[in-house]
Coordinates of C-alpha atoms and ligand atoms in Angstrom, one line a residue:
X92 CA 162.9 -6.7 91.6
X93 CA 164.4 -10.4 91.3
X94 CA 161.8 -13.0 91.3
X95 CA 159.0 -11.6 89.8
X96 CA 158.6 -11.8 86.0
X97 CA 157.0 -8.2 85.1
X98 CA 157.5 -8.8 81.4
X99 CA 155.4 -12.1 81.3
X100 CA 153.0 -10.2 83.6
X101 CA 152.2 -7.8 80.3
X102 CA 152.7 -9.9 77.8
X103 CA 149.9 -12.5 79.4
X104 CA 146.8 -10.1 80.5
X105 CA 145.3 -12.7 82.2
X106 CA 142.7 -12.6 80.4
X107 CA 141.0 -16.0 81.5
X108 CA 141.2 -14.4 85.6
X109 CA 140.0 -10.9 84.8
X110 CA 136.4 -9.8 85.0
X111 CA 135.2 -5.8 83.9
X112 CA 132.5 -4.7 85.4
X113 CA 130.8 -1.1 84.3
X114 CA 128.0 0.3 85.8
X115 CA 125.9 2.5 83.6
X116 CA 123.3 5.3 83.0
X117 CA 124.7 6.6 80.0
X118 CA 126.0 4.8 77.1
X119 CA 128.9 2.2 76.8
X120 CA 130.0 4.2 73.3
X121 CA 133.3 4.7 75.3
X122 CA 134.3 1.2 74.6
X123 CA 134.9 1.3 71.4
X124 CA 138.1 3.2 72.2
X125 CA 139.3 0.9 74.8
X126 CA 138.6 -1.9 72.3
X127 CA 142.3 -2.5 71.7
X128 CA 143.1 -3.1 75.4
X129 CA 139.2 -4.7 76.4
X130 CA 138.3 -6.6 73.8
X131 CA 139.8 -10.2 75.0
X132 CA 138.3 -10.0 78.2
X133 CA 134.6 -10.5 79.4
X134 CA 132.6 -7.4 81.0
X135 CA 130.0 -7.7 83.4
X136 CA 127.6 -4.4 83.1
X137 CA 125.2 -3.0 85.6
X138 CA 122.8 -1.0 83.8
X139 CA 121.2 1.5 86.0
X140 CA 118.0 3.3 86.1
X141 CA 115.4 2.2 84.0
X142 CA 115.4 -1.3 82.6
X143 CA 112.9 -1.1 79.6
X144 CA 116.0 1.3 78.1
X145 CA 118.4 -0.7 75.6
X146 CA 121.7 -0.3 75.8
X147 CA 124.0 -1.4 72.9
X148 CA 127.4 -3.1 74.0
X149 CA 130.0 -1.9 70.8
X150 CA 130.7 -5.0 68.5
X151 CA 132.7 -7.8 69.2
X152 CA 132.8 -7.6 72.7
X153 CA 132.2 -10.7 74.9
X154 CA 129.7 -9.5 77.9
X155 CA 127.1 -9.9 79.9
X156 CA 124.4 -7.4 81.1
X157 CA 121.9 -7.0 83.7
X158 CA 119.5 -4.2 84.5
X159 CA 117.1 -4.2 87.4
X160 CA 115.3 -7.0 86.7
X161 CA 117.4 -8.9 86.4
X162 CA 119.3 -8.5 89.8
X163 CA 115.4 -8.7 91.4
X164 CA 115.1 -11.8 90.0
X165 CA 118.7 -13.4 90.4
X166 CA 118.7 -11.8 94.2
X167 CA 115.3 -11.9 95.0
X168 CA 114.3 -10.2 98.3
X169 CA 118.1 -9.3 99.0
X170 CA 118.0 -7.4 95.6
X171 CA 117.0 -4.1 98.1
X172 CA 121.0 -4.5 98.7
X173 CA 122.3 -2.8 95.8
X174 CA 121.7 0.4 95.2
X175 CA 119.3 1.9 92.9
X176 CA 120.6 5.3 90.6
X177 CA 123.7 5.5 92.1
X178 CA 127.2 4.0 90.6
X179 CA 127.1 1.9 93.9
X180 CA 125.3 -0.9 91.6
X181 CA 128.4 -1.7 90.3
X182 CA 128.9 -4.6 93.2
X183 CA 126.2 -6.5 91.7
X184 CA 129.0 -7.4 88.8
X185 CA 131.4 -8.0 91.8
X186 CA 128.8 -10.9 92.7
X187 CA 128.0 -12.3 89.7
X188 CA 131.5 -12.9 88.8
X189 CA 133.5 -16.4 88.9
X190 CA 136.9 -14.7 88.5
X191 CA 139.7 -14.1 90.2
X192 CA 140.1 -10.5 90.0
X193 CA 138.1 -7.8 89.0
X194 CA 138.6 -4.3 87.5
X195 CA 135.8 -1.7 87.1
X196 CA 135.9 1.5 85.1
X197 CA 133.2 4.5 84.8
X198 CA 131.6 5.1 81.4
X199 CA 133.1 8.2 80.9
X200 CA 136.8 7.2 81.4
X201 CA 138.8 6.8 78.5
X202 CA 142.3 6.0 77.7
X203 CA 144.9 8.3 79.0
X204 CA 148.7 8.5 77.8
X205 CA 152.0 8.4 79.4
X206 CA 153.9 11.4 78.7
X207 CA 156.1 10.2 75.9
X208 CA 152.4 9.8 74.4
X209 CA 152.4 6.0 74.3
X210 CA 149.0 4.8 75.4
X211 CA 148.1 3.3 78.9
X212 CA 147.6 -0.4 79.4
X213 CA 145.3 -0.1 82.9
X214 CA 145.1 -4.1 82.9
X215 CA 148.3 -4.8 82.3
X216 CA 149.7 -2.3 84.8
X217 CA 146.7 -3.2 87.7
X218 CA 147.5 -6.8 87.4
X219 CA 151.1 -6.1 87.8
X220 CA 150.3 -3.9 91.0
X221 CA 147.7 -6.6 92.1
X222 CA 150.6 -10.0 91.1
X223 CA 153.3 -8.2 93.5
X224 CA 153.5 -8.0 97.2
X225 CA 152.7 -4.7 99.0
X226 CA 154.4 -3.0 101.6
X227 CA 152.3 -1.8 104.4
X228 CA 154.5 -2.0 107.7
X229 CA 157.6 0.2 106.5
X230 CA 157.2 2.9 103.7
X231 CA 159.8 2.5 100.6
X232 CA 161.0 5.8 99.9
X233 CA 161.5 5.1 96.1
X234 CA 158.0 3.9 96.6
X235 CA 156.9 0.4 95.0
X236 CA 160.1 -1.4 94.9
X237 CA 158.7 -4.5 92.9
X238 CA 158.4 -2.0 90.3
X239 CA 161.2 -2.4 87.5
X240 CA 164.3 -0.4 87.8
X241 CA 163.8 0.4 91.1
X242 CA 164.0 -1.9 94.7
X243 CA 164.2 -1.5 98.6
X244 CA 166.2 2.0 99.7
X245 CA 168.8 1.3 102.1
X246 CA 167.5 0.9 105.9
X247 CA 164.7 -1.1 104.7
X248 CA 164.8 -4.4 107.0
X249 CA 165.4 -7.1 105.5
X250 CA 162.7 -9.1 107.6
X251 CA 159.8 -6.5 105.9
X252 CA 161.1 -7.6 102.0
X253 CA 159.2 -10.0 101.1
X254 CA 155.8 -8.0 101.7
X255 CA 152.2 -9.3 101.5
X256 CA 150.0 -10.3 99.0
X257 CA 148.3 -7.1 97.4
X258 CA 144.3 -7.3 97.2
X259 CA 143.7 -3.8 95.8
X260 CA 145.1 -1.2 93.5
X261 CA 143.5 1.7 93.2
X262 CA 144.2 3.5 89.6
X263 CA 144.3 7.3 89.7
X264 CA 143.1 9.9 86.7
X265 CA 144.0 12.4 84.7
X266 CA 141.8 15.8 83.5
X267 CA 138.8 15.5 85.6
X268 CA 140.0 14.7 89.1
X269 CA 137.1 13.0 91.9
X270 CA 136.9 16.2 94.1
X271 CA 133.6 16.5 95.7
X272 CA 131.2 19.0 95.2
X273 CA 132.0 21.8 97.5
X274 CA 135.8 21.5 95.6
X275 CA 134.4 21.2 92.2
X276 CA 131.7 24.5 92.8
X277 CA 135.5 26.7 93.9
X278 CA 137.7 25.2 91.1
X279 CA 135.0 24.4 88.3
X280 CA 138.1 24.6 85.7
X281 CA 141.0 22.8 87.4
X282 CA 142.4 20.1 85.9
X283 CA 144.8 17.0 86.9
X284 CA 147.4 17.1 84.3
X285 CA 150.0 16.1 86.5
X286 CA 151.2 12.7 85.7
X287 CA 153.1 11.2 88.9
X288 CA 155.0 7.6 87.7
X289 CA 154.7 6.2 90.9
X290 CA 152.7 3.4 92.6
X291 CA 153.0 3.0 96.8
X292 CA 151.6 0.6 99.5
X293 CA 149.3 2.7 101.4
X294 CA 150.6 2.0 105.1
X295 CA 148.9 -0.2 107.8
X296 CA 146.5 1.4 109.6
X297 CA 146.2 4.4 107.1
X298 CA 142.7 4.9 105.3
X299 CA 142.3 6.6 102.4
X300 CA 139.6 8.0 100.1
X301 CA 138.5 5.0 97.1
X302 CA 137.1 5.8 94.1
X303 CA 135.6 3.6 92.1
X304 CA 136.3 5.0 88.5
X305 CA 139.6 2.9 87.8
X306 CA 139.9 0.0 90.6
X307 CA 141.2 -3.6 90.1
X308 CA 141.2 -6.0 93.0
X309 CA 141.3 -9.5 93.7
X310 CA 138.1 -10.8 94.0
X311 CA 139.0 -14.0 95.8
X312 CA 140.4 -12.3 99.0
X313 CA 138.5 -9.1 99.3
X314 CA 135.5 -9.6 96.8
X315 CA 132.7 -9.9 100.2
X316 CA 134.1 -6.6 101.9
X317 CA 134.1 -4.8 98.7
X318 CA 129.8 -3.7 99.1
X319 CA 129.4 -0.3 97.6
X320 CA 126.9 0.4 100.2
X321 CA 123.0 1.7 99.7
X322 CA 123.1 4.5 98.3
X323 CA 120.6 6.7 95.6
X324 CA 117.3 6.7 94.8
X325 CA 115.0 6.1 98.1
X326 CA 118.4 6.6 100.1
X327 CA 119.6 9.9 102.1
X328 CA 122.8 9.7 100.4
X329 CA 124.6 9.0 97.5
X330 CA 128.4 9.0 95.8
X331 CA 129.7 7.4 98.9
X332 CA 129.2 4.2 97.3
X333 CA 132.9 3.9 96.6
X334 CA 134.0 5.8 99.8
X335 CA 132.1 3.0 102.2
X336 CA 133.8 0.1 100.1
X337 CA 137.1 2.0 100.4
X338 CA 137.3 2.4 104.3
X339 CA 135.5 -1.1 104.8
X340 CA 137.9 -3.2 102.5
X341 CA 140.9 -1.2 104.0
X342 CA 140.3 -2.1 107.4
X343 CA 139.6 -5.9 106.3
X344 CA 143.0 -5.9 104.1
X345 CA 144.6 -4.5 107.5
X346 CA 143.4 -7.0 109.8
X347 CA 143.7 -10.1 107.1
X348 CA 147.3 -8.9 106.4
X349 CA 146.1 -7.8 102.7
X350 CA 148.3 -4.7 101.2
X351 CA 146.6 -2.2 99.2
X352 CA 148.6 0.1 96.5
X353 CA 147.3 3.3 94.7
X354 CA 149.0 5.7 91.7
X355 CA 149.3 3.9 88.1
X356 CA 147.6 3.4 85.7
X357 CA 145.9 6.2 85.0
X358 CA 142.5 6.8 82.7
X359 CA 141.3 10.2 81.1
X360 CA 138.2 11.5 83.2
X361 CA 136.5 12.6 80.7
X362 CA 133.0 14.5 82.5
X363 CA 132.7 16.4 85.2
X364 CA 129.1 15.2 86.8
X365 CA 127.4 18.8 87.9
X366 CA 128.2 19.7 91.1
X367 CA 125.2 21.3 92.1
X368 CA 123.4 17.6 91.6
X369 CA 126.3 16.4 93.7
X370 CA 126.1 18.6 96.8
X371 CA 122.3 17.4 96.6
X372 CA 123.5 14.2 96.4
X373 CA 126.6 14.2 98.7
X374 CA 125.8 16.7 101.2
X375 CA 124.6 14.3 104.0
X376 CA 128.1 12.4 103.1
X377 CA 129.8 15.3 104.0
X378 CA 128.7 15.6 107.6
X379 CA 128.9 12.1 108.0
X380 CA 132.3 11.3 106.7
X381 CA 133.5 13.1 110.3
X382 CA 132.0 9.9 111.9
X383 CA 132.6 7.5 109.3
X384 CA 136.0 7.7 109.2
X385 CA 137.2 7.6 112.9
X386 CA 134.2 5.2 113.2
X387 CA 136.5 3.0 110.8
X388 CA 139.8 4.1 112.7
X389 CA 139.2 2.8 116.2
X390 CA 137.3 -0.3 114.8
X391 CA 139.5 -3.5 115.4
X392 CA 138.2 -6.8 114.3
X393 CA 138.2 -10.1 116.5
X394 CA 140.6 -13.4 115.7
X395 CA 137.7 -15.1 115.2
X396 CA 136.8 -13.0 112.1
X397 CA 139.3 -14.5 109.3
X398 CA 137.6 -14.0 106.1
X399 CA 136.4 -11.3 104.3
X400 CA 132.9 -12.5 104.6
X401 CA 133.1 -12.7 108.7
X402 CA 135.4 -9.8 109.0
X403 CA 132.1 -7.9 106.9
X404 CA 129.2 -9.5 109.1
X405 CA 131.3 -8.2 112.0
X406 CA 131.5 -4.8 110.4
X407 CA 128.1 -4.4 110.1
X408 CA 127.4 -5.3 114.0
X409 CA 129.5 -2.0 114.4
X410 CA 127.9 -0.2 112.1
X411 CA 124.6 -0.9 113.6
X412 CA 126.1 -0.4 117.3
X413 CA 128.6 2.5 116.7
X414 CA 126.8 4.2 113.6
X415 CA 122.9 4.1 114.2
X416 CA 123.6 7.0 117.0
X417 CA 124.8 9.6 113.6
X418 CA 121.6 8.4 111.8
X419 CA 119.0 6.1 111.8
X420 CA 120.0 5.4 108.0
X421 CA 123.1 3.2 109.8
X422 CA 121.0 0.4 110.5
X423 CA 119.4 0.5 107.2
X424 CA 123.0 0.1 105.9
X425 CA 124.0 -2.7 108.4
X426 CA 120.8 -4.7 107.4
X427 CA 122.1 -4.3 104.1
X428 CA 125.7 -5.5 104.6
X429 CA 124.3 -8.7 105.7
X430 CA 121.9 -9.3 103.2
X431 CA 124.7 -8.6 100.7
X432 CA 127.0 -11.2 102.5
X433 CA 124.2 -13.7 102.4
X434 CA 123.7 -13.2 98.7
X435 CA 127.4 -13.0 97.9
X436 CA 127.2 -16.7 100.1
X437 CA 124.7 -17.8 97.9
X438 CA 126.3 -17.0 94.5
X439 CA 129.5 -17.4 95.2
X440 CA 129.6 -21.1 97.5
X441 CA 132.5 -21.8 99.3
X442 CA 135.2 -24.3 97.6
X443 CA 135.3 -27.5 99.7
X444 CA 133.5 -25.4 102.1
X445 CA 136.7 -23.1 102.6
X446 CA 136.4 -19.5 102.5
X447 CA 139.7 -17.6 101.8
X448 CA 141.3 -16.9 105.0
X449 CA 144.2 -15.0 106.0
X450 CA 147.4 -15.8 106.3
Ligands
LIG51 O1 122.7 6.9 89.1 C1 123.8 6.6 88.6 C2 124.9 7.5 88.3 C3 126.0 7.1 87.8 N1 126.1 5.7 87.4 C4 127.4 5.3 86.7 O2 128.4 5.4 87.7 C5 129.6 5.8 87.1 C6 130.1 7.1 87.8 O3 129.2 8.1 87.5 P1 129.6 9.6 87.2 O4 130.6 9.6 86.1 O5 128.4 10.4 86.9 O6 130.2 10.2 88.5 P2 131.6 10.9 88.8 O7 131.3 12.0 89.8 O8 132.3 11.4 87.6 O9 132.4 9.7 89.4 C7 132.8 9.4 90.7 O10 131.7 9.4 91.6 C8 131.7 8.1 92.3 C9 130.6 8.0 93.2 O11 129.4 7.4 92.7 C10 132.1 7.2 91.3 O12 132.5 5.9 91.7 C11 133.3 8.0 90.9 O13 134.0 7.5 89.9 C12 129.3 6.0 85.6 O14 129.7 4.8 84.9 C13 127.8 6.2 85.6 O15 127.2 5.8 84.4 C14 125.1 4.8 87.6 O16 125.3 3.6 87.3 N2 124.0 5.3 88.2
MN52 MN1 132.6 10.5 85.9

């Protein structure tokens, strides 16, 4: 696609404008295979669980790390806002970071391969998903046409070319796919080994299911609506962390005139979590995703809402209005959103008292 400069996109990882954050439980041992992709940029973890554990960061990488503590005392009485044994806690590192963009990966994820073998540069391809328009008002047939070797299919207006500015891709994965647990108890041995080359705009108005394993976005237009909820320990639910962000920063992108584009890159799933802990830990989620979802539908914003921050203190007025009626746990979560949009205020000022607004 003429215009855009995909080589000098991979050749310059933007390393300086990318943050990595990684929420944890386990161990960050998987690093040390992603150390020839990682290791020149900086990574934020979130250490879950409990903070008198030390975890040891694989030389030679440049990071910082917090645990609870820490995010009590950088957060203070807001800290109740992130969520507590639940992957969730991953937004704290969305907070904390001064960067442009962000991409987070799961601690068991490793690095997958294209099928001529060579190995997959997730940053390099994200950034080039995240650095070219998206098209959400007319689909592409051939898909992403700001892809090389590929462009707009005939019948595509001409008006719709240029596109908007992309504030999330959403990376996919290969072996251990992100069913839930009523999918993973019937087909405990399938596999994705299907490698589709393809990246698409996910259309206007469209929401879809976002997981939080391999996700980039841009920080700087979407970085308040992307709140992985309150989930796990002391919750009634948990591993919708990365659902709620999903449907709340695809209704924001919508209104703000954001594009959103899932398929490549792709990482290797390495562990399936046991499903029997999951549908414990989901099973609430599964009721409630029948009201979540056309709850996010039939939502429209106001004009007056024209950042992510007041587009997200407007979403949580709904949640507490619309959502409280499903469960009393809805106002929890609205009280929530706003402490987290207060504390994202806080930490993240606004420059020359502008916030980001649409176009
Ligand atoms: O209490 C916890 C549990 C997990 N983590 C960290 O979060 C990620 C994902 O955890 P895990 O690999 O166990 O979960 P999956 O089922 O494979 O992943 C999907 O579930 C989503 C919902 O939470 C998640 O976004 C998906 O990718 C790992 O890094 C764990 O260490 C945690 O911090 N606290
Ligand atoms: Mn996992």
């Amino acid at each position: 696609m003429a215009g855009y400069n995909l080589e000098a996109i991979e050749a310059a990882p933007l390393k300086e404008d990318v943050d990595i954050v990684i929420p944890t439980i386990r161990s960050l041992d998987f690093l040390e295979q992603w150390r020839p992709f990682l290791k020149h940029y900086h990574l934020i973890i979130v250490q879950d669980g409990d903070p008198s554990i030390n975890i040891r960061v694989p030389e030679g990488y440049d990071y910082e790390l917090y645990n609870r503590n820490d995010i009590n005392r950088i957060l203070g009485p807001r800290a109740n806002c992130i969520s507590y044994k639940d992957g969730g806690c991953r937004c704290f590192g969305f907070m904390v970071s001064k960067k442009k963009y962000i991409y987070t990966i799961d601690d068991d994820c490793f690095v997958a391969k294209d099928p001529s073998g060579k190995e997959i540069n997730v940053i390099a391809q994200h950034i080039k998903n995240l650095e070219t328009p998206s098209t959400p008002h007319y689909f592409n047939t051939l898909y992403d046409p700001f892809r090389d070797g590929t462009d707009f299919v005939r019948g595509y207006p001409f008006s719709l070319r240029e596109g908007v500015t992309t504030a999330i891709s959403h990376g996919l994965w290969l072996n251990i796919p992100d069913y839930d647990a009523p999918t993973q108890l019937v087909k405990p041995r399938e596999r994705n080994i299907r490698y589709v080359d393809a990246v698409m705009t996910i259309p206007k108005g469209v929401l879809y299911p976002m997981c939080g394993m391999n996700l980039a976005f841009n920080r700087e237009l979407i970085g308040p609506a992307m709140y992985f909820g309150l989930m796990g320990e002391g919750q009634p639910i948990s591993r919708y962390d990365d659902m709620w962000a999903g449907w709340a920063a695809k209704v924001v992108c919508d209104h703000l005139g954001f594009g959103v584009k899932t398929g490549l890159p792709y990482v290797w799933h390495s562990k399936a979590s046991n499903p029997f802990v999951n549908l414990k830990k989901e099973h609430k989620g599964l009721h409630w995703q029948e009201d979540m979802v056309p709850f996010f539908q039939n939502l429209r914003l106001s004009k007056e809402s024209d950042t992510a921050a007041k587009c997200y203190m407007e979403l949580s007025n709904m949640t507490k209005e619309k959502l409280t009626e499903v469960d009393p746990y809805f106002e929890k979560l609205a009280d929530a959103m706003v402490a987290w949009i207060e504390a994202w205020e806080e930490l993240n000022p606004p420059v020359d008292g502008k916030d980001v607004k649409a176009k």
